[in-house]
Short mmCIF file of C-alpha atoms in Angstrom, two decimals:
data_model
loop_
_atom_site.label_atom_id
_atom_site.label_comp_id
_atom_site.label_asym_id
_atom_site.label_seq_id
_atom_site.Cartn_x
_atom_site.Cartn_y
_atom_site.Cartn_z
CA MET S 3 -0.01 0.00 0.02
CA PRO S 4 1.27 3.52 -0.74
CA ASP S 5 2.45 5.63 2.13
CA PRO S 6 -0.38 8.16 2.86
CA ALA S 7 2.21 10.65 4.14
CA VAL S 8 3.91 10.76 0.72
CA PRO S 9 2.13 12.30 -2.24
CA PRO S 10 1.60 9.98 -5.21
CA THR S 11 3.78 10.38 -8.29
CA PRO S 12 2.08 13.08 -10.33
CA PRO S 13 1.20 12.32 -13.96
CA VAL S 14 2.90 14.16 -16.80
CA PRO S 15 0.99 16.38 -19.24
CA LEU S 16 1.10 14.96 -22.73
CA ASP S 17 2.12 18.42 -23.97
CA ALA S 18 5.28 18.21 -21.81
CA LEU S 19 6.27 14.99 -23.59
CA LEU S 20 5.53 16.51 -26.99
CA ALA S 21 7.71 19.48 -26.09
CA ARG S 22 10.84 17.29 -25.79
CA ALA S 23 12.82 18.27 -28.95
CA ASP S 24 15.02 15.20 -28.67
CA LEU S 25 12.06 12.89 -29.23
CA GLY S 26 10.51 14.64 -32.21
CA LEU S 27 6.97 13.51 -31.32
CA ARG S 28 4.05 15.05 -33.21
CA ARG S 29 0.34 15.01 -32.42
CA ILE S 30 -1.56 14.25 -35.64
CA ALA S 31 -5.09 13.51 -34.36
CA GLY S 32 -7.32 13.86 -31.30
CA PRO S 33 -7.93 16.86 -29.07
CA ALA S 34 -5.11 19.30 -28.26
CA ASP S 35 -6.21 19.43 -24.66
CA PRO S 36 -3.55 20.59 -22.14
CA ALA S 37 -5.43 18.70 -19.43
CA VAL S 38 -4.53 15.32 -21.00
CA VAL S 39 -1.99 13.60 -18.70
CA VAL S 40 0.01 10.39 -18.94
CA HIS S 41 0.57 8.12 -15.97
CA TRP S 42 2.92 5.66 -17.66
CA ALA S 43 3.98 4.19 -20.97
CA HIS S 44 3.13 0.70 -22.21
CA THR S 45 4.18 -1.06 -25.40
CA SER S 46 1.84 -3.63 -26.93
CA GLU S 47 1.27 -5.13 -30.35
CA MET S 48 -1.91 -6.90 -29.37
CA ALA S 49 -4.90 -6.37 -31.64
CA ASP S 50 -7.01 -5.99 -28.47
CA PRO S 51 -4.89 -4.25 -25.79
CA TYR S 52 -7.83 -3.78 -23.42
CA PRO S 53 -6.98 -6.65 -21.01
CA TYR S 54 -3.44 -5.30 -20.59
CA LEU S 55 -4.22 -1.64 -19.83
CA LEU S 56 -4.83 -0.06 -16.43
CA GLY S 57 -5.86 3.39 -17.65
CA GLY S 58 -3.88 6.56 -18.15
CA GLU S 59 -1.25 4.94 -20.43
CA LEU S 60 0.54 6.23 -23.44
CA LEU S 61 0.14 3.07 -25.53
CA LEU S 62 3.05 2.58 -27.94
CA SER S 63 2.63 0.42 -31.02
CA ALA S 64 4.49 -0.05 -34.32
CA GLY S 65 1.36 -1.52 -35.98
CA VAL S 66 2.68 -5.09 -36.11
CA HIS S 67 -0.82 -6.30 -35.20
CA VAL S 68 -2.44 -4.54 -38.19
CA PRO S 69 -3.38 -7.17 -40.83
CA ASP S 70 -2.88 -6.51 -44.53
CA GLY S 71 -5.78 -4.63 -46.03
CA ALA S 72 -7.11 -3.53 -42.64
CA GLY S 73 -9.88 -0.97 -43.10
CA ALA S 74 -11.81 1.56 -41.06
CA GLY S 75 -13.70 -1.18 -39.19
CA TYR S 76 -10.52 -2.70 -37.77
CA PHE S 77 -9.06 0.61 -36.57
CA ASP S 78 -12.41 1.74 -35.17
CA ALA S 79 -12.60 -1.40 -33.00
CA TYR S 80 -8.93 -1.07 -32.02
CA VAL S 81 -9.23 2.60 -30.92
CA SER S 82 -12.57 2.07 -29.17
CA ARG S 83 -11.01 -0.64 -26.99
CA ILE S 84 -8.15 1.65 -25.98
CA VAL S 85 -10.63 4.40 -25.08
CA ALA S 86 -12.73 1.91 -23.11
CA ALA S 87 -9.68 0.83 -21.13
CA GLY S 88 -8.95 4.45 -20.24
CA GLY S 89 -5.85 4.90 -22.36
CA ALA S 90 -4.57 8.49 -22.37
CA ALA S 91 -3.03 8.53 -25.85
CA LEU S 92 -1.69 6.32 -28.64
CA GLY S 93 1.87 6.62 -29.93
CA PHE S 94 2.31 5.04 -33.36
CA GLY S 95 5.84 4.29 -34.52
CA VAL S 96 6.69 4.96 -38.14
CA ALA S 97 9.04 2.18 -39.40
CA PRO S 98 9.96 -0.59 -39.63
CA VAL S 99 6.43 -1.91 -40.39
CA HIS S 100 4.68 1.22 -41.68
CA ASP S 101 6.10 4.15 -43.62
CA THR S 102 3.32 6.47 -42.50
CA VAL S 103 0.55 6.41 -39.96
CA PRO S 104 -2.51 4.71 -41.55
CA GLY S 105 -5.19 7.25 -42.50
CA ALA S 106 -7.95 5.06 -41.12
CA LEU S 107 -6.20 5.10 -37.74
CA VAL S 108 -6.00 8.90 -37.81
CA GLU S 109 -9.74 9.09 -38.59
CA ALA S 110 -10.64 6.60 -35.82
CA CYS S 111 -8.63 8.53 -33.21
CA GLU S 112 -10.21 11.76 -34.31
CA MET S 113 -13.69 10.26 -34.07
CA HIS S 114 -13.15 8.72 -30.62
CA GLY S 115 -11.25 11.73 -29.20
CA LEU S 116 -8.02 9.82 -28.53
CA PRO S 117 -4.76 11.78 -28.95
CA LEU S 118 -2.62 10.14 -31.63
CA VAL S 119 1.10 10.82 -31.56
CA GLU S 120 3.49 10.05 -34.39
CA VAL S 121 6.79 8.56 -33.25
CA PRO S 122 9.53 9.19 -35.88
CA PRO S 123 11.88 6.38 -37.01
CA ARG S 124 14.86 7.79 -35.13
CA THR S 125 13.05 7.63 -31.78
CA THR S 126 12.76 4.27 -30.03
CA PHE S 127 9.89 3.39 -27.73
CA SER S 128 12.37 2.92 -24.88
CA ALA S 129 13.53 6.55 -25.40
CA VAL S 130 9.93 7.72 -25.15
CA ALA S 131 9.42 5.68 -21.94
CA ARG S 132 12.70 6.96 -20.48
CA ALA S 133 11.74 10.56 -21.21
CA LEU S 134 8.37 9.99 -19.58
CA TRP S 135 10.00 8.60 -16.42
CA GLN S 136 12.39 11.54 -16.31
CA LEU S 137 9.51 14.02 -16.53
CA MET S 138 7.64 12.06 -13.84
CA ALA S 139 10.75 12.06 -11.56
CA GLN S 140 11.09 15.80 -12.02
CA ALA S 141 7.41 16.32 -11.28
CA ARG S 142 7.64 14.10 -8.21
CA THR S 143 10.68 15.93 -6.92
CA ALA S 144 8.92 19.27 -7.42
CA GLU S 145 5.81 17.93 -5.67
CA LEU S 146 7.83 16.56 -2.73
CA ARG S 147 9.55 19.90 -2.42
CA ARG S 148 6.17 21.64 -2.48
CA VAL S 149 4.78 19.33 0.20
CA THR S 150 7.93 19.73 2.36
CA GLU S 151 7.77 23.50 2.13
CA ALA S 152 4.06 23.39 2.96
CA GLN S 153 4.67 21.16 6.00
CA GLN S 154 7.34 23.56 7.28
CA SER S 155 5.14 26.59 6.77
CA LEU S 156 2.21 24.90 8.50
CA ALA S 157 4.39 23.91 11.46
CA THR S 158 5.68 27.51 11.70
CA ALA S 159 2.11 28.81 11.58
CA ALA S 160 1.09 26.42 14.38
CA ALA S 161 3.77 27.97 16.65
CA ARG S 162 2.41 31.50 16.19
CA PRO S 163 0.35 33.18 18.92
CA ASP S 164 -2.74 32.88 16.70
CA PRO S 165 -2.06 29.33 15.47
CA VAL S 166 -5.47 28.27 14.14
CA PRO S 167 -5.98 31.31 11.83
CA SER S 168 -2.35 31.08 10.79
CA VAL S 169 -2.58 27.38 9.88
CA LEU S 170 -5.78 28.01 7.91
CA GLN S 171 -4.18 30.91 6.05
CA GLN S 172 -1.16 28.82 5.08
CA LEU S 173 -3.34 25.91 4.03
CA ALA S 174 -5.58 28.13 1.90
CA ARG S 175 -2.52 29.68 0.23
CA ARG S 176 -0.89 26.32 -0.46
CA LEU S 177 -4.06 24.87 -1.95
CA GLY S 178 -5.01 28.04 -3.81
CA GLY S 179 -8.52 28.01 -2.34
CA ARG S 180 -10.54 28.27 0.85
CA ALA S 181 -9.95 26.53 4.25
CA VAL S 182 -12.58 26.51 6.97
CA LEU S 183 -12.63 25.15 10.53
CA TYR S 184 -16.07 23.99 11.66
CA GLY S 185 -16.92 23.63 15.32
CA PRO S 186 -18.72 20.67 17.00
CA GLU S 187 -22.09 22.30 16.35
CA GLY S 188 -21.36 22.92 12.70
CA THR S 189 -20.63 26.63 13.07
CA ARG S 190 -17.74 28.18 11.13
CA LEU S 191 -15.15 29.10 13.72
CA ALA S 192 -12.47 30.44 11.39
CA GLY S 193 -11.68 30.59 7.68
CA ALA S 194 -9.06 31.82 5.26
CA GLY S 195 -8.76 32.27 1.53
CA PRO S 196 -11.17 33.59 -1.09
CA GLU S 197 -14.83 33.20 -0.10
CA PRO S 198 -16.59 30.85 -2.58
CA GLY S 199 -20.17 31.20 -3.78
CA GLU S 200 -23.19 30.27 -1.73
CA GLU S 201 -23.62 26.93 -3.49
CA VAL S 202 -20.05 25.88 -2.66
CA ARG S 203 -20.28 27.13 0.94
CA THR S 204 -23.47 25.17 1.53
CA ALA S 205 -22.08 22.02 -0.06
CA LEU S 206 -18.88 22.22 2.00
CA ALA S 207 -20.87 22.62 5.23
CA LYS S 208 -22.99 19.59 4.34
CA LEU S 209 -19.86 17.60 3.48
CA ALA S 210 -18.47 18.43 6.94
CA GLU S 211 -21.56 16.83 8.47
CA VAL S 212 -20.75 13.59 6.63
CA VAL S 213 -17.48 13.13 8.56
CA ARG S 214 -18.45 14.70 11.90
CA PRO S 215 -19.01 11.98 14.54
CA PRO S 216 -22.68 11.97 15.56
CA SER S 217 -23.91 12.36 19.12
CA PRO S 218 -25.17 9.17 20.80
CA GLY S 219 -28.78 10.33 20.42
CA HIS S 220 -28.46 10.37 16.61
CA LEU S 221 -27.16 6.89 16.03
CA ARG S 222 -29.29 4.76 13.69
CA THR S 223 -30.68 1.53 15.02
CA PRO S 224 -31.10 -1.12 12.31
CA SER S 225 -34.69 -2.17 11.83
CA PRO S 226 -35.96 -5.58 10.70
CA GLU S 227 -36.58 -4.09 7.26
CA ASP S 228 -33.00 -2.80 7.16
CA PRO S 229 -30.80 -5.53 8.66
CA ARG S 230 -27.53 -4.13 7.33
CA PRO S 231 -24.74 -4.15 9.92
CA PRO S 232 -22.99 -0.81 10.40
CA SER S 233 -19.74 -0.53 8.44
CA ALA S 234 -17.19 2.27 8.69
CA GLY S 235 -17.18 4.74 5.85
CA HIS S 236 -20.67 3.95 4.52
CA THR S 237 -22.69 6.96 3.49
CA ARG S 238 -26.13 7.18 2.00
CA VAL S 239 -27.31 9.66 -0.61
CA SER S 240 -30.67 11.36 -0.64
CA SER S 241 -30.51 12.75 -4.19
CA PRO S 242 -29.88 10.72 -7.34
CA GLY S 243 -26.48 10.80 -8.90
CA HIS S 244 -24.74 12.33 -5.86
CA ARG S 245 -21.93 10.26 -4.42
CA VAL S 246 -19.66 10.95 -1.47
CA GLY S 247 -16.80 8.71 -0.40
CA SER S 248 -13.88 8.70 1.95
CA GLY S 249 -10.24 9.39 1.12
CA PRO S 250 -8.51 11.57 -1.45
CA ASP S 251 -9.82 9.72 -4.47
CA ALA S 252 -13.51 9.62 -3.61
CA PRO S 253 -15.85 9.98 -6.58
CA ALA S 254 -17.37 13.32 -7.39
CA GLY S 255 -20.94 14.18 -8.31
CA SER S 256 -23.53 16.91 -8.34
CA PRO S 257 -24.62 18.77 -5.21
CA GLY S 258 -27.37 17.31 -3.09
CA ASP S 259 -28.63 16.56 0.40
CA LEU S 260 -25.99 14.46 2.19
CA HIS S 261 -26.09 12.61 5.50
CA ALA S 262 -24.43 9.61 7.02
CA ASP S 263 -26.73 7.00 8.52
CA LEU S 264 -24.16 5.09 10.56
CA ALA S 265 -22.33 5.77 13.81
CA ALA S 266 -18.92 5.15 12.25
CA ARG S 267 -18.26 8.02 9.87
CA PRO S 268 -15.45 8.24 7.28
CA SER S 269 -12.42 10.26 8.37
CA SER S 270 -12.55 12.29 5.15
CA ALA S 271 -14.96 12.86 2.29
CA SER S 272 -14.73 14.68 -1.04
CA ASP S 273 -17.05 16.08 -3.66
CA THR S 274 -16.99 18.44 -6.61
CA VAL S 275 -19.52 21.27 -6.87
CA ALA S 276 -19.60 23.95 -9.54
CA GLY S 277 -16.12 22.90 -10.67
CA VAL S 278 -14.65 23.30 -7.16
CA ARG S 279 -13.04 20.38 -5.38
CA LEU S 280 -14.39 20.02 -1.82
CA VAL S 281 -12.76 17.89 0.90
CA ALA S 282 -13.71 17.50 4.58
CA HIS S 283 -11.40 16.04 7.23
CA ALA S 284 -12.65 15.01 10.68
CA LEU S 285 -10.07 16.19 13.20
CA GLY S 286 -8.73 13.36 15.27
CA ASN S 287 -9.33 14.81 18.75
CA GLY S 288 -12.85 13.42 19.08
CA GLU S 289 -14.26 16.86 19.85
CA GLY S 290 -16.32 17.17 16.66
CA PHE S 291 -14.13 19.70 14.81
CA VAL S 292 -13.94 19.41 11.01
CA LEU S 293 -11.53 20.94 8.49
CA GLY S 294 -13.07 21.78 5.11
CA THR S 295 -11.22 22.87 1.99
CA ALA S 296 -12.47 24.16 -1.37
CA ALA S 297 -10.02 24.52 -4.27
CA PRO S 298 -10.59 24.97 -8.01
CA GLN S 299 -8.00 22.35 -8.88
CA ARG S 300 -6.46 19.31 -7.21
CA ASP S 301 -2.76 18.50 -7.31
CA ALA S 302 -1.13 15.26 -6.26
CA GLY S 303 0.18 16.59 -2.95
CA ASP S 304 -2.95 18.46 -1.85
CA HIS S 305 -4.31 15.57 0.21
CA THR S 306 -0.95 15.19 2.04
CA ILE S 307 -0.80 18.93 2.78
CA ALA S 308 -4.39 19.02 4.00
CA SER S 309 -3.74 15.92 6.19
CA VAL S 310 -0.78 17.65 7.85
CA ALA S 311 -2.97 20.67 8.53
CA ALA S 312 -5.66 18.42 9.97
CA VAL S 313 -3.16 16.84 12.37
CA LEU S 314 -1.94 20.25 13.56
CA LEU S 315 -5.48 21.56 14.02
CA SER S 316 -6.38 18.38 15.93
CA LEU S 317 -3.58 19.20 18.40
CA LEU S 318 -4.52 22.87 18.58
CA THR S 319 -8.24 22.30 19.16
CA GLY S 320 -7.93 19.18 21.31
CA GLU S 321 -8.04 19.36 25.08
CA ARG S 322 -4.73 18.86 26.89
CA HIS S 323 -5.36 17.04 30.12
CA SER S 324 -3.39 17.75 33.29
CA GLY S 325 -5.79 15.36 34.99
CA SER S 326 -8.72 13.37 33.74
CA GLY S 327 -11.62 15.18 32.14
CA ALA S 328 -13.95 13.50 34.59
CA GLY S 329 -11.90 14.84 37.48
CA ARG S 330 -12.16 18.41 36.22
CA SER S 331 -15.86 18.03 35.63
CA SER S 332 -16.29 16.72 39.17
CA ALA S 333 -14.26 19.61 40.55
CA LEU S 334 -16.45 22.14 38.75
CA VAL S 335 -19.64 20.54 39.99
CA ARG S 336 -18.34 20.54 43.57
CA LEU S 337 -17.36 24.22 43.38
CA LEU S 338 -20.81 25.10 42.05
CA LEU S 339 -22.36 23.15 44.92
CA GLY S 340 -20.36 25.10 47.50
CA ALA S 341 -17.23 23.08 48.06
CA ALA S 342 -14.04 24.98 49.01
CA PRO S 343 -11.26 25.22 46.41
CA ALA S 344 -8.91 23.30 48.72
CA GLU S 345 -11.27 20.32 48.61
CA VAL S 346 -11.44 20.12 44.80
CA ALA S 347 -7.77 20.92 44.05
CA PRO S 348 -6.71 17.21 44.22
CA LEU S 349 -9.23 16.42 41.47
CA LEU S 350 -7.36 18.85 39.20
CA GLY S 351 -4.09 17.02 39.63
CA GLY S 352 -2.13 18.93 42.26
CA ASP S 353 -2.17 20.99 45.49
CA ARG S 354 -0.08 24.00 44.42
CA TRP S 355 -0.51 25.92 41.19
CA ARG S 356 0.79 29.00 39.43
CA VAL S 357 -1.46 31.48 37.70
CA VAL S 358 -0.19 32.69 34.33
CA HIS S 359 -1.57 35.78 32.63
CA GLY S 360 -0.80 36.01 28.89
CA ARG S 361 -1.42 38.65 26.28
CA PRO S 362 -0.63 38.24 22.56
CA ASP S 363 1.95 40.70 21.24
CA GLY S 364 0.48 43.41 19.00
CA ARG S 365 -2.72 41.49 18.22
CA ALA S 366 -6.44 41.71 18.80
CA ALA S 367 -8.14 40.14 21.78
CA PRO S 368 -7.56 36.36 21.85
CA ASP S 369 -10.38 33.99 20.96
CA PRO S 370 -11.09 30.69 22.78
CA VAL S 371 -9.15 28.66 20.20
CA THR S 372 -6.06 30.88 20.50
CA ALA S 373 -6.36 30.73 24.29
CA SER S 374 -6.51 26.91 24.09
CA ALA S 375 -3.32 26.98 22.04
CA LEU S 376 -1.56 28.97 24.80
CA GLY S 377 -2.79 26.48 27.37
CA ALA S 378 -1.40 23.66 25.23
CA ALA S 379 1.98 25.40 25.03
CA LEU S 380 2.01 25.73 28.82
CA GLY S 381 0.83 22.14 29.32
CA SER S 382 -2.55 22.92 30.94
CA SER S 383 -6.14 22.82 29.73
CA LEU S 384 -7.37 25.04 32.57
CA VAL S 385 -7.71 28.22 30.51
CA ASP S 386 -9.90 31.30 30.80
CA VAL S 387 -10.23 34.24 28.40
CA ALA S 388 -10.79 37.52 30.23
CA GLY S 389 -10.94 40.35 27.71
CA GLU S 390 -7.51 40.87 26.21
CA VAL S 391 -5.82 38.54 28.71
CA VAL S 392 -5.71 34.76 28.85
CA ARG S 393 -5.40 33.19 32.29
CA VAL S 394 -3.95 29.74 32.68
CA LEU S 395 -3.74 27.63 35.83
CA VAL S 396 -0.50 25.58 35.68
CA PRO S 397 0.61 22.88 38.13
CA ASP S 398 3.55 23.95 40.28
CA GLY S 399 5.72 21.07 39.06
CA ARG S 400 5.49 22.16 35.42
CA ALA S 401 8.01 24.75 34.29
CA VAL S 402 6.56 27.89 32.73
CA GLU S 403 8.74 29.09 29.91
CA ARG S 404 8.33 31.93 27.44
CA VAL S 405 5.99 31.35 24.51
CA PRO S 406 6.86 33.13 21.22
CA GLY S 407 4.34 35.86 20.41
CA TRP S 408 3.06 36.17 23.99
CA THR S 409 3.90 38.33 26.96
CA LEU S 410 3.47 36.37 30.17
CA GLY S 411 3.18 37.20 33.85
CA VAL S 412 3.62 34.32 36.30
CA SER S 413 2.55 34.16 39.94
CA ALA S 414 4.26 32.42 42.80
CA ALA S 415 3.15 28.85 43.55
CA ALA S 416 0.01 28.98 45.68
CA SER S 417 -2.39 26.64 47.38
CA PRO S 418 -6.09 26.89 46.42
CA ARG S 419 -7.04 29.30 49.17
CA ASP S 420 -4.40 31.71 47.87
CA TRP S 421 -5.37 31.49 44.19
CA PRO S 422 -7.05 34.95 44.17
CA ALA S 423 -3.81 36.48 45.48
CA ALA S 424 -1.83 34.54 42.89
CA ASP S 425 -4.17 35.87 40.20
CA THR S 426 -3.35 39.41 41.35
CA GLN S 427 0.38 38.62 41.35
CA ALA S 428 0.16 37.31 37.75
CA ALA S 429 -1.73 40.41 36.62
CA ARG S 430 0.90 42.70 38.13
CA ALA S 431 3.73 40.62 36.67
CA LEU S 432 2.11 40.84 33.23
CA ALA S 433 1.68 44.61 33.50
CA ARG S 434 5.32 45.00 34.47
CA ALA S 435 6.43 42.64 31.68
CA ARG S 436 4.53 44.67 29.09
CA ALA S 437 5.94 47.92 30.45
CA THR S 438 9.51 46.65 30.35
CA ARG S 439 8.95 44.73 27.10
CA ALA S 440 10.05 41.47 28.70
CA PRO S 441 8.53 38.28 27.27
CA LEU S 442 8.05 36.80 30.73
CA LEU S 443 8.24 38.02 34.32
CA ARG S 444 7.70 36.02 37.46
CA HIS S 445 6.45 37.22 40.81
CA GLY S 446 9.13 36.68 43.51
CA ASP S 447 8.54 33.58 45.58
CA ARG S 448 10.64 34.90 48.48
CA PRO S 449 9.32 37.73 50.69
CA THR S 450 11.53 40.75 51.32
CA ALA S 451 13.72 40.95 54.38
CA LEU S 452 11.73 43.94 55.75
CA THR S 453 8.55 41.90 55.66
CA ASP S 454 10.24 39.15 57.62
CA LEU S 455 11.23 41.59 60.37
CA VAL S 456 7.79 43.12 60.94
CA PRO S 457 4.99 41.07 62.54
CA PRO S 458 2.23 40.51 59.93
CA ALA S 459 -0.54 42.02 62.09
CA GLU S 460 1.43 45.21 62.72
CA ALA S 461 2.49 45.42 59.11
CA ASP S 462 -1.11 45.10 57.90
CA ALA S 463 -2.31 47.73 60.38
CA HIS S 464 0.44 50.14 59.32
CA ALA S 465 -0.41 49.57 55.62
CA ARG S 466 -4.12 50.25 56.19
CA ALA S 467 -3.43 53.42 58.08
CA LEU S 468 -0.91 54.74 55.56
CA LEU S 469 -3.04 54.03 52.54
CA ALA S 470 -6.41 54.98 54.08
CA PRO S 471 -6.66 58.30 52.13
CA ILE S 472 -6.64 56.50 48.76
CA GLU S 473 -8.10 53.08 49.64
CA GLN S 474 -11.52 54.05 48.26
CA SER S 475 -10.01 54.57 44.78
CA PRO S 476 -8.63 51.32 43.30
CA ALA S 477 -7.44 53.24 40.27
CA LEU S 478 -5.18 55.41 42.43
CA VAL S 479 -3.88 52.42 44.40
CA ASP S 480 -3.07 50.45 41.19
CA THR S 481 -1.46 53.45 39.55
CA LEU S 482 0.71 54.19 42.59
CA ARG S 483 1.75 50.54 42.88
CA THR S 484 2.63 50.27 39.18
CA TRP S 485 4.40 53.65 39.11
CA LEU S 486 6.58 52.71 42.09
CA SER S 487 7.34 49.26 40.64
CA LEU S 488 8.58 50.91 37.47
CA HIS S 489 10.80 53.40 39.28
CA GLY S 490 8.57 56.39 38.57
CA SER S 491 8.49 56.00 34.75
CA TRP S 492 5.44 57.81 33.35
CA ASP S 493 5.60 56.11 29.95
CA ARG S 494 6.03 52.56 31.20
CA THR S 495 3.28 53.01 33.77
CA ALA S 496 0.96 54.26 31.02
CA VAL S 497 1.76 51.21 28.93
CA ALA S 498 1.23 48.83 31.83
CA LEU S 499 -2.14 50.36 32.74
CA ASP S 500 -3.31 51.05 29.18
CA VAL S 501 -3.91 54.73 29.94
CA HIS S 502 -2.44 58.02 28.66
CA ARG S 503 0.74 59.27 30.36
CA ASN S 504 -1.09 62.45 31.40
CA THR S 505 -3.61 60.31 33.24
CA VAL S 506 -0.73 58.72 35.11
CA ARG S 507 0.62 62.15 36.05
CA GLN S 508 -2.77 63.33 37.28
CA ARG S 509 -3.30 60.20 39.40
CA ILE S 510 0.14 60.36 40.97
CA ALA S 511 -0.36 64.06 41.74
CA ARG S 512 -3.68 63.19 43.34
CA CYS S 513 -2.03 60.43 45.41
CA ALA S 514 0.64 62.86 46.62
CA ALA S 515 -2.05 65.37 47.63
CA LEU S 516 -4.25 62.87 49.48
CA LEU S 517 -1.30 61.16 51.21
CA ASP S 518 0.32 64.55 51.92
CA ALA S 519 3.62 62.98 50.93
CA ASP S 520 6.62 63.91 48.84
CA LEU S 521 6.75 61.09 46.30
CA ASP S 522 10.22 62.15 45.15
CA ASP S 523 11.58 61.17 48.57
CA PRO S 524 13.06 57.64 48.38
CA ASP S 525 12.16 56.99 52.05
CA VAL S 526 8.54 57.80 51.32
CA ARG S 527 8.57 55.63 48.28
CA MET S 528 10.04 52.73 50.27
CA GLU S 529 7.40 53.06 52.96
CA LEU S 530 4.58 53.25 50.44
CA TRP S 531 5.91 50.25 48.57
CA PHE S 532 6.01 48.26 51.81
CA ALA S 533 2.39 49.21 52.48
CA LEU S 534 1.26 48.43 48.99
CA ARG S 535 2.82 44.96 49.23
CA ARG S 536 0.67 44.34 52.29
CA ALA S 537 -2.50 45.80 50.79
#
């Protein structure tokens, strides 16, 4: 069986073979169609070559089989059998048997639409076959290079901060068409490439339903009148003449109402509508996602390229488990029913966790799929999208490293009861990372020496008293904390808080007035920073 990861050897256009000056081939009958391709060459002197042809051949013959006095009837039967066997073209060798190509053969090829090529005396059939293999080898090398480049570009796209749209864009560009990701409910989550017409869009959405695994409530139960056992890949058609099959070489037909009547769906299905080649791939994560492609033409390596994209999208849309899915579901139910976080933490797979806040660099607000990709990169499926920030809960034992295209803030390891504080730490670390243009900043795990020297109760009381004038304004408290952490930089504080630098100046001036403090004094700054750390 052929390796599905390697594209098949592409056929060679007949025109490319005719263009070889060293062969001297000349088309003397049949259509001059550039779409005619040759899969291989075969030499036969049988009067009926039908049993020996597989289809797609350039049949080479010197006319040894032609009896003396053969007329139009003989050549008509001969050519009709070649056409019935699927032969691509007939190459007739001039000499040693015939000085010219028989006129009746030319007429028969013209009538049946079979390209007829004259092979001159100086050109042997083996030279024609060798030239064909050379052209096929060149085409295969070019196709392998194209597939390799496509695989590399798809892998690079999958590593971007917006991996799903990037993979779809690369796939659409490589196929020269449209690529769409459908969600479990059949909705279009993302797409790239030129938008096709309504007929093609509708047909592609229906084709996606053919390969999407059904929910348990929609499985068909065989009745006594329909005793057929379920078999993988079987589909049923509801309009005459419309056929859908699995795999890259599935037959094509006219548009129609499609549905699969069995629990086991094919992994891929194809169709042709309005001259556009449609293919649907069920993603292998079991979540119900489907990749659909629509391209005006189909090359040998397209199926391999689309399969690579399907594997990457399966990884990007699939859930990465840090514990079992049942455990997380149980933890959520217990939280909703009033259980304390400390009680449900073991169900999530650990007792201590870090909160990571991530924000994509220079991009729009992340969507759920992009957020899931960040969680996958960090090794956790506990992901939440909060506006322009993605929050990820990561087990303490898993290292948090920088992710290209993201700015990350990481909290200290915390037990469940301290998760809210860890969330605040991560938010502050992210703000500072963005202000300093660092790809990742971590909150310090070790408290300062000053905090160790002051009893916690006294430190908290001192912080409340010192910050009492501004405690009713969270904006002032956050601005003062960020401004002090960035050494009084107006610009960096503005970036960290997403406000104008004049707003920062006004808030700091207001803090100085309410606190009746000289914020240029380093002792005052130190005392305020100590208090803000306790707040």
